[in-house]
Amino acid sequence: MIFVKDKEIVVPGDVLADEEYHTGRGTFREKNNILSSLVGLVAIRDKKISVIPLQSKYIPKRGDVVIGKITDIRFSMWNLDINSPYSGFLPASDVFGKEKRELSRTFDVGDVLFLRVVDVDEVKKVKLGLKGRGLGKFRGGILINITPTKVPRLIGKKGSMINMIKDETHCDVVVGQNGVVWVKGEPEMERVAEKVIKMIEEQSHTSGLTDRVRNMLLEILGEIQEESEDLEGSEEEEENREEFIQ
Amino acid sequence: MIKITVESDLSTGTETSARADGRAFNELRPLKISAGVLERADGSAYLEMGGNKVLVAVYGPRELHIRHMMQPDKAVLRCRYNMAPFSVDDRKRPGPDRRSVEISKITSEALTPAVFLEKFPRSTIDVFIEVLEAEGGTRCAGITAASVALADAGIPMRDIVVACAAGKSNGQVVMDLSEAEDKEGEADLPIAMMPRTGEITLLQMDGHLTGEEFERAIDLAVEGCMKISEEQKKAIKERYGD
């Protein structure tokens, strides 16, 4: 027996199904029923029932790529804020090898880095690393925070959504799995991208989003074009960074 | 085991009620709840119930810096109940006092059983309850709003905790005491519960009730909780509604 429809909004404590089903993410079993533990949308796949949260915090997982901001420099490591209940650290040895150098010369407090979660230990210490393609320090650009569970929606099927934003705004866009998005391009275009990303976050639980995002982008860009008709319209093509696709 | 009684021995309606605001003995004050009212909090809720106005902000789960508070196997749920200096007729001296420290503690204890704290070890969830206007029953209003804010913050919970008071005023056992009824009345009995299972997470009482009156008061408070619980769920769903 199932008591809810697919994509229905549920609240904590709502009864979803009975014991014939399996518990997925965002659900728990009590006696013979499966209940929701979150505010979110029901997702039914075969006999597995789960709830996709509408709001969440990032819990670090080994192998994820994240965007972090340096908060502190210690003797042999950097501390980073990764938009999560657990802060991360980047060991100096990961960057310099055996060489000894002053840490603040390489990365200073406030720098934004693109990193990989190397390990999360049992005391929830998050070890980060910089080894991998495209990982490193960002120069310039803006940061936008979204709810981590909405990252797949922002990227879209095979990157359709994110590539559309990139193509239309001519911005570099990098998405970390912790819900931090880095955008760099013309200042005006950065603002357009920010607006679109915020809109995707707000409406991620509705369908037909990609088309609406395209319309919104074209509308905003059309307005900008009209305004700057007399100004020079040539925009230089930005080199495309390797972005992360789930 | 808690039994929810429908008005059996007393006929309903205002004609039997001698309450100052003309409510029936089992009638709540007008209630309004909205979720997600604050931009920068992870979760928030605003609640109006009669003359009460309460704003709740939830932050977290977030990093806990105080080492000795850290729990290796679960998160800690910290609550702060605070009354604004302008929330009562005579200006209240700002800052925590004995009453608000107690209410902070019982709020945290009333909410804790519902939250899956074990999912976020070594972290903290912070709940800030600000009473902007007070008119009796602010602790219940605070707990009710706090659990809506927790759900809005996306914190996993077994159920949405709800609180309601009952008591005795003018010799009659009534639901949801107003400030006048609380001050003049014979007894006040606030409870908090998980409406699905009927587990009670808070039960306080002051004043005097006979055993029979006590049971009637509990039944009334539970009935009030059930009504408020529907409003809570509606408020959360409305936030993402069309």
Coordinates of C-alpha atoms in Angstrom, one line a residue:
Chain A
M1 CA 0.0 0.0 0.0
I2 CA 1.2 3.5 -0.8
F3 CA -0.4 6.6 0.5
V4 CA 1.2 9.3 -1.6
K5 CA 1.7 10.2 -5.2
D6 CA 5.0 10.7 -6.9
K7 CA 6.3 14.3 -6.6
E8 CA 3.9 15.1 -3.8
I9 CA 5.0 17.5 -1.1
V10 CA 5.2 15.8 2.3
V11 CA 6.2 17.0 5.8
P12 CA 8.0 15.2 8.6
G13 CA 5.8 12.5 10.1
D14 CA 3.7 11.9 7.0
V15 CA 3.0 8.2 6.4
L16 CA 4.2 7.3 2.9
A17 CA 3.7 3.6 2.5
D18 CA 3.6 0.3 4.4
E19 CA 6.1 -2.4 4.7
E20 CA 6.0 -3.7 1.1
Y21 CA 8.2 -0.7 0.2
H22 CA 11.9 0.0 1.0
T23 CA 13.1 3.0 2.8
G24 CA 15.2 5.5 0.8
R25 CA 16.8 8.8 1.6
G26 CA 14.7 11.2 3.8
T27 CA 12.5 8.4 5.2
F28 CA 12.4 6.1 8.2
R29 CA 10.5 3.0 9.3
E30 CA 8.3 2.9 12.3
K31 CA 6.4 -0.2 13.2
N32 CA 5.0 -1.3 9.8
N33 CA 5.0 2.0 8.0
I34 CA 7.5 4.1 6.1
L35 CA 7.3 7.8 7.0
S36 CA 8.9 11.0 5.8
S37 CA 11.5 12.7 7.9
L38 CA 11.8 15.8 5.8
V39 CA 9.9 18.5 4.0
G40 CA 10.3 17.5 0.3
L41 CA 9.1 15.8 -2.8
V42 CA 8.2 12.0 -2.9
A43 CA 10.3 10.0 -5.3
I44 CA 9.2 6.4 -6.0
R45 CA 11.5 4.1 -7.9
D46 CA 10.3 0.5 -8.2
K47 CA 9.7 -0.5 -4.6
K48 CA 12.0 2.1 -3.1
I49 CA 10.5 5.3 -1.7
S50 CA 12.5 8.4 -0.8
V51 CA 12.0 12.1 -0.1
I52 CA 14.0 14.7 -2.0
P53 CA 14.6 17.5 0.5
L54 CA 13.7 21.1 -0.5
Q55 CA 16.3 22.4 1.9
S56 CA 19.4 20.8 3.2
K57 CA 23.0 21.1 4.4
Y58 CA 26.0 19.6 2.6
I59 CA 27.4 16.5 4.4
P60 CA 30.9 15.8 3.0
K61 CA 31.5 12.6 1.2
R62 CA 34.8 11.1 -0.1
G63 CA 35.3 11.9 -3.8
D64 CA 33.0 14.9 -4.0
V65 CA 34.4 18.1 -5.5
V66 CA 33.6 21.2 -3.6
I67 CA 34.3 24.9 -3.5
G68 CA 35.8 26.2 -0.3
K69 CA 37.0 29.5 1.2
I70 CA 40.1 29.7 3.3
T71 CA 39.3 30.8 6.9
D72 CA 42.6 30.2 8.7
I73 CA 46.2 29.3 8.2
R74 CA 47.8 26.9 10.6
F75 CA 51.4 25.6 10.9
S76 CA 51.1 23.0 8.2
M77 CA 47.6 23.3 6.8
W78 CA 44.8 25.6 5.7
N79 CA 41.4 25.6 7.2
L80 CA 38.5 26.0 4.8
D81 CA 34.8 26.7 5.0
I82 CA 33.0 24.3 2.7
N83 CA 29.4 25.5 3.4
S84 CA 28.8 22.5 5.7
P85 CA 28.4 21.6 9.4
Y86 CA 32.0 20.3 9.2
S87 CA 34.9 22.5 8.2
G88 CA 37.7 21.1 5.9
F89 CA 41.4 21.2 6.0
L90 CA 44.0 21.2 3.2
P91 CA 47.4 19.8 4.3
A92 CA 50.4 21.8 3.2
S93 CA 52.1 18.6 2.1
D94 CA 49.4 18.1 -0.5
V95 CA 50.4 21.3 -2.2
F96 CA 54.1 21.5 -1.7
G97 CA 55.1 17.9 -1.3
K98 CA 58.1 17.6 0.9
E99 CA 59.3 21.2 0.3
K100 CA 58.9 23.7 3.1
R101 CA 57.4 27.0 2.2
E102 CA 55.4 29.8 3.8
L103 CA 51.7 28.9 3.5
S104 CA 50.3 32.4 3.2
R105 CA 52.3 33.1 0.1
T106 CA 50.5 30.4 -1.8
F107 CA 47.0 30.7 -0.5
D108 CA 45.8 33.5 1.8
V109 CA 42.8 33.8 4.1
G110 CA 39.7 34.6 1.9
D111 CA 41.0 32.8 -1.2
V112 CA 38.5 30.5 -3.0
L113 CA 39.6 27.1 -4.0
F114 CA 38.1 24.2 -6.0
L115 CA 39.0 21.0 -4.2
R116 CA 38.3 17.3 -3.8
V117 CA 37.2 15.6 -0.6
V118 CA 40.0 13.1 0.0
D119 CA 38.7 11.6 3.2
V120 CA 36.2 12.1 6.0
D121 CA 37.3 10.4 9.1
E122 CA 35.2 9.2 12.1
V123 CA 35.5 12.4 14.0
K124 CA 34.2 14.2 10.9
K125 CA 37.5 15.9 10.0
V126 CA 37.3 16.6 6.3
K127 CA 40.6 16.2 4.4
L128 CA 40.7 18.1 1.2
G129 CA 43.1 17.8 -1.8
L130 CA 44.0 19.7 -4.9
K131 CA 45.2 16.8 -7.1
G132 CA 43.0 16.5 -10.1
R133 CA 41.9 18.1 -13.3
G134 CA 40.7 21.7 -13.0
L135 CA 41.3 21.9 -9.3
G136 CA 43.0 25.0 -7.9
K137 CA 42.5 28.6 -6.9
F138 CA 39.8 30.9 -8.5
R139 CA 40.8 34.4 -9.4
G140 CA 38.0 37.0 -9.4
G141 CA 34.4 36.0 -10.1
I142 CA 31.5 35.8 -7.7
L143 CA 30.2 33.0 -5.4
I144 CA 26.5 32.0 -5.2
N145 CA 25.2 29.6 -2.5
I146 CA 22.4 27.2 -3.3
T147 CA 20.9 24.2 -1.5
P148 CA 23.2 21.2 -2.2
T149 CA 20.3 18.9 -3.1
K150 CA 19.5 21.3 -6.0
V151 CA 23.0 20.9 -7.6
P152 CA 21.8 18.1 -10.0
R153 CA 18.9 20.3 -11.1
L154 CA 21.3 23.2 -11.8
I155 CA 23.5 21.0 -13.9
G156 CA 20.6 19.4 -15.8
K157 CA 20.6 16.3 -17.9
K158 CA 24.2 15.8 -19.2
G159 CA 24.9 19.4 -18.2
S160 CA 22.1 20.9 -20.4
M161 CA 21.1 23.6 -18.0
I162 CA 24.6 24.7 -16.9
N163 CA 25.8 24.7 -20.5
M164 CA 22.9 26.9 -21.6
I165 CA 23.8 29.4 -18.9
K166 CA 27.4 29.3 -20.0
D167 CA 26.6 29.8 -23.6
E168 CA 24.1 32.6 -23.2
T169 CA 26.0 34.7 -20.6
H170 CA 29.6 33.8 -21.9
C171 CA 30.5 33.2 -18.2
D172 CA 32.7 30.5 -16.7
V173 CA 30.5 28.6 -14.3
V174 CA 31.8 26.0 -11.8
V175 CA 29.5 24.1 -9.5
G176 CA 30.7 22.4 -6.3
Q177 CA 28.7 19.6 -4.8
N178 CA 28.4 21.6 -1.6
G179 CA 26.1 24.0 -3.3
V180 CA 28.6 26.7 -3.9
V181 CA 28.7 28.1 -7.5
W182 CA 31.5 30.2 -8.9
V183 CA 30.7 32.5 -11.8
K184 CA 33.1 34.7 -13.7
G185 CA 32.5 36.8 -16.8
E186 CA 31.5 40.3 -17.6
P187 CA 30.2 42.0 -14.4
E188 CA 26.8 42.5 -16.0
M189 CA 26.7 38.9 -17.2
E190 CA 27.7 37.6 -13.7
R191 CA 24.6 39.3 -12.4
V192 CA 22.4 37.7 -15.0
A193 CA 23.8 34.3 -14.2
E194 CA 23.3 34.9 -10.5
K195 CA 19.7 35.8 -11.1
V196 CA 19.1 32.7 -13.2
I197 CA 20.8 30.4 -10.7
K198 CA 18.7 31.8 -7.9
M199 CA 15.6 31.3 -9.9
I200 CA 16.5 27.7 -10.6
E201 CA 17.0 27.1 -6.9
E202 CA 13.6 28.6 -6.1
Q203 CA 11.7 26.7 -8.7
S204 CA 13.7 23.5 -8.7
H205 CA 10.7 21.4 -7.6
T206 CA 8.6 22.4 -10.6
S207 CA 8.7 20.8 -14.1
G208 CA 9.5 22.3 -17.4
L209 CA 12.2 24.3 -15.8
T210 CA 14.8 24.3 -18.6
D211 CA 12.4 26.0 -21.0
R212 CA 11.5 28.6 -18.6
V213 CA 15.1 29.3 -17.8
R214 CA 15.9 29.7 -21.5
N215 CA 13.0 32.2 -21.9
M216 CA 14.2 34.1 -18.9
L217 CA 17.7 34.2 -20.1
L218 CA 16.7 35.4 -23.6
E219 CA 14.4 38.0 -22.1
I220 CA 17.1 39.5 -19.8
L221 CA 19.7 39.4 -22.5
G222 CA 17.4 41.0 -25.0
E223 CA 16.8 43.9 -22.6
I224 CA 20.5 44.3 -22.1
Q225 CA 21.2 44.3 -25.8
E226 CA 18.6 47.0 -26.4
E227 CA 20.2 49.2 -23.7
S228 CA 23.7 48.8 -25.0
E229 CA 22.8 49.1 -28.7
D230 CA 25.0 52.1 -29.2
L231 CA 27.8 50.7 -27.0
E232 CA 30.2 48.2 -28.3
G233 CA 28.7 44.8 -28.2
S234 CA 31.7 42.6 -28.9
E235 CA 32.4 40.2 -26.1
E236 CA 35.5 38.2 -25.9
E237 CA 35.1 34.5 -25.7
E238 CA 36.1 33.2 -22.4
E239 CA 38.1 30.0 -22.2
N240 CA 35.9 27.2 -20.9
R241 CA 37.0 25.6 -17.7
E242 CA 36.4 22.0 -17.1
E243 CA 33.4 21.9 -14.9
F244 CA 32.1 19.2 -12.8
I245 CA 29.2 17.1 -14.1
Q246 CA 27.6 14.6 -11.9
Chain B
M1 CA -2.4 6.1 26.8
I2 CA -4.1 9.3 25.8
K3 CA -7.6 9.4 24.8
I4 CA -8.9 12.2 22.7
T5 CA -12.4 13.1 24.0
V6 CA -15.0 14.9 22.0
E7 CA -17.0 17.2 24.1
S8 CA -19.2 14.7 25.9
D9 CA -20.5 15.9 29.2
L10 CA -20.5 19.6 28.5
S11 CA -22.4 21.0 25.6
T12 CA -20.4 23.1 23.2
G13 CA -20.9 26.7 22.2
T14 CA -20.4 30.1 23.8
E15 CA -23.6 29.9 25.8
T16 CA -22.0 27.6 28.3
S17 CA -18.8 29.7 28.4
A18 CA -18.1 32.5 30.8
R19 CA -14.7 33.3 29.3
A20 CA -13.7 36.9 29.1
D21 CA -13.1 36.9 25.3
G22 CA -16.3 35.0 24.6
R23 CA -14.6 31.8 23.4
A24 CA -16.1 28.4 23.9
F25 CA -14.3 26.2 26.5
N26 CA -12.6 24.2 23.8
E27 CA -11.9 27.0 21.3
L28 CA -8.4 28.2 20.3
R29 CA -7.5 31.9 19.8
P30 CA -7.2 32.9 16.1
L31 CA -4.0 31.3 14.8
K32 CA -1.8 32.2 11.9
I33 CA 1.5 30.5 11.0
S34 CA 3.9 31.2 8.1
A35 CA 7.2 29.4 7.3
G36 CA 10.3 30.7 5.7
V37 CA 9.9 34.4 6.6
L38 CA 13.6 35.2 7.2
E39 CA 16.0 35.5 4.3
R40 CA 19.3 34.6 6.0
A41 CA 18.3 31.9 8.5
D42 CA 18.3 28.2 7.4
G43 CA 14.8 27.9 8.5
S44 CA 12.2 30.3 10.1
A45 CA 8.6 30.7 11.1
Y46 CA 6.3 33.4 12.3
L47 CA 3.3 32.7 14.5
E48 CA 0.4 34.8 15.7
M49 CA -2.0 33.3 18.2
G50 CA -4.4 35.8 19.8
G51 CA -2.2 38.6 21.1
N52 CA 1.0 36.5 20.8
K53 CA 3.5 37.3 18.1
V54 CA 6.5 35.0 17.9
L55 CA 9.4 34.8 15.4
V56 CA 11.7 31.8 15.3
A57 CA 15.0 31.4 13.4
V58 CA 16.8 28.1 13.0
Y59 CA 20.5 27.9 12.1
G60 CA 22.2 24.6 11.3
P61 CA 23.2 21.9 11.5
R62 CA 26.4 24.0 11.8
E63 CA 29.9 23.7 13.3
L64 CA 30.0 23.6 17.1
H65 CA 33.1 25.4 18.4
I66 CA 32.5 24.8 22.1
R67 CA 34.5 21.6 22.6
H68 CA 32.9 20.4 25.9
M69 CA 29.4 20.7 24.5
M70 CA 30.2 18.5 21.5
Q71 CA 28.5 15.1 21.4
P72 CA 30.5 12.5 19.5
D73 CA 27.4 10.6 18.4
K74 CA 24.8 13.3 17.8
A75 CA 24.1 17.0 17.4
V76 CA 23.2 19.3 20.2
L77 CA 20.0 21.3 20.0
R78 CA 20.4 24.7 21.5
C79 CA 17.4 26.9 22.2
R80 CA 17.1 30.5 23.2
Y81 CA 13.8 31.9 24.2
N82 CA 13.8 35.7 24.5
M83 CA 11.2 38.2 25.2
A84 CA 11.5 41.6 23.6
P85 CA 11.5 44.5 26.0
F86 CA 8.3 45.9 24.3
S87 CA 6.5 42.5 24.3
V88 CA 4.6 43.2 27.5
D89 CA 2.7 46.2 29.0
D90 CA 5.4 47.1 31.5
R91 CA 8.8 47.2 29.8
K92 CA 10.7 44.0 30.4
R93 CA 14.3 44.3 31.3
P94 CA 16.2 42.9 28.3
G95 CA 18.3 39.8 28.7
P96 CA 17.9 36.4 30.0
D97 CA 16.1 36.0 33.4
R98 CA 15.1 32.9 35.4
R99 CA 11.9 32.4 33.5
S100 CA 13.4 32.6 30.0
V101 CA 16.3 30.4 31.0
E102 CA 13.8 27.8 32.1
I103 CA 11.7 28.1 29.0
S104 CA 14.8 27.8 26.8
K105 CA 15.7 24.6 28.5
I106 CA 12.2 23.0 28.3
T107 CA 11.8 24.1 24.7
S108 CA 15.0 22.2 23.8
E109 CA 13.8 19.2 25.7
A110 CA 10.4 19.3 24.1
L111 CA 11.9 19.4 20.6
T112 CA 14.8 17.0 21.0
P113 CA 12.8 13.7 20.9
A114 CA 11.5 14.5 17.5
V115 CA 14.8 15.4 15.8
F116 CA 17.2 12.9 14.2
L117 CA 20.1 14.4 16.0
E118 CA 22.3 11.3 15.4
K119 CA 22.5 12.2 11.7
F120 CA 24.7 15.2 12.5
P121 CA 27.4 14.2 15.0
R122 CA 29.6 16.9 16.5
S123 CA 27.5 19.7 15.2
T124 CA 24.8 22.0 16.6
I125 CA 21.3 23.2 15.7
D126 CA 20.5 26.6 17.0
V127 CA 16.9 27.7 17.6
F128 CA 16.2 31.3 18.4
I129 CA 12.7 32.2 19.7
E130 CA 11.9 35.9 19.9
V131 CA 8.6 36.9 21.5
L132 CA 7.6 40.2 19.9
E133 CA 4.2 40.4 21.7
A134 CA 3.0 38.4 24.6
E135 CA -0.5 37.5 25.7
G136 CA -0.3 34.3 27.6
G137 CA 0.9 30.9 26.4
T138 CA 4.2 32.1 24.8
R139 CA 6.1 28.9 25.6
C140 CA 3.5 26.9 23.6
A141 CA 3.6 29.4 20.8
G142 CA 7.4 29.3 20.8
I143 CA 7.6 25.5 20.6
T144 CA 4.9 25.3 17.9
A145 CA 6.7 27.9 15.8
A146 CA 10.1 26.4 16.5
S147 CA 9.2 23.0 15.1
V148 CA 7.8 24.6 11.9
A149 CA 11.1 26.5 11.6
L150 CA 13.1 23.2 12.1
A151 CA 11.1 21.5 9.3
D152 CA 11.7 24.6 7.1
A153 CA 15.4 24.3 7.7
G154 CA 15.3 20.8 6.3
I155 CA 16.2 19.1 9.5
P156 CA 15.1 15.4 9.6
M157 CA 12.4 14.8 12.2
R158 CA 10.1 12.0 13.3
D159 CA 7.2 14.3 13.7
I160 CA 6.3 18.0 14.0
V161 CA 6.1 18.8 17.7
V162 CA 3.2 20.9 18.7
A163 CA 2.3 22.6 22.0
C164 CA -0.9 23.9 23.5
A165 CA -2.1 24.7 27.1
A166 CA -5.2 24.0 29.0
G167 CA -6.2 25.1 32.5
K168 CA -8.9 26.1 34.9
S169 CA -10.3 29.6 35.0
N170 CA -13.5 30.7 36.8
G171 CA -14.1 27.2 37.9
Q172 CA -14.2 25.8 34.4
V173 CA -11.6 23.7 32.6
V174 CA -10.7 25.5 29.3
M175 CA -8.3 25.2 26.4
D176 CA -5.6 27.7 25.4
L177 CA -5.5 30.1 28.3
S178 CA -5.2 33.8 27.6
E179 CA -3.1 36.1 29.7
A180 CA -6.0 37.2 31.9
E181 CA -7.2 33.6 32.4
D182 CA -3.6 32.5 33.2
K183 CA -3.1 35.2 35.8
E184 CA -6.6 35.1 37.4
G185 CA -7.2 31.4 36.9
E186 CA -6.7 28.5 39.2
A187 CA -4.4 26.4 37.1
D188 CA -2.3 26.3 33.9
L189 CA -1.2 23.1 32.1
P190 CA 1.0 23.6 29.0
I191 CA 1.9 20.4 27.1
A192 CA 3.9 19.6 24.0
M193 CA 3.5 16.5 22.0
M194 CA 4.2 14.6 18.8
P195 CA 0.7 14.4 17.3
R196 CA 1.2 11.2 15.2
T197 CA 2.1 8.9 18.1
G198 CA 0.6 11.0 20.9
E199 CA 3.9 11.0 22.8
I200 CA 4.0 13.9 25.2
T201 CA 7.4 15.7 25.3
L202 CA 6.5 18.5 27.7
L203 CA 4.1 18.6 30.6
Q204 CA 4.2 21.4 33.1
M205 CA 1.5 22.6 35.6
D206 CA 1.0 25.3 38.1
G207 CA -2.0 25.8 40.3
H208 CA -4.4 23.2 41.6
L209 CA -6.5 20.7 39.8
T210 CA -8.3 17.6 41.0
G211 CA -7.4 14.3 39.4
E212 CA -10.5 14.4 37.3
E213 CA -10.0 18.0 36.2
F214 CA -6.4 17.2 35.4
E215 CA -7.4 14.5 33.0
R216 CA -10.0 16.7 31.4
A217 CA -7.4 19.5 31.0
I218 CA -4.9 17.0 29.3
D219 CA -7.6 15.8 26.9
L220 CA -8.4 19.5 26.0
A221 CA -4.8 20.4 25.5
V222 CA -4.3 17.3 23.3
E223 CA -7.3 18.3 21.3
G224 CA -5.9 21.8 20.9
C225 CA -2.5 20.3 19.8
M226 CA -4.3 18.3 17.0
K227 CA -6.0 21.5 15.7
I228 CA -2.7 23.5 15.7
S229 CA -0.8 20.6 14.1
E230 CA -3.0 20.9 11.0
E231 CA -2.1 24.6 10.7
Q232 CA 1.6 23.8 11.1
K233 CA 1.5 21.3 8.2
K234 CA -0.5 23.8 6.1
A235 CA 2.0 26.5 6.8
I236 CA 4.9 24.3 5.6
K237 CA 3.2 23.2 2.5
E238 CA 2.0 26.7 1.6
R239 CA 5.6 27.9 1.5
Y240 CA 6.2 25.7 -1.6
G241 CA 2.6 25.9 -2.8
D242 CA 1.7 27.2 -6.2

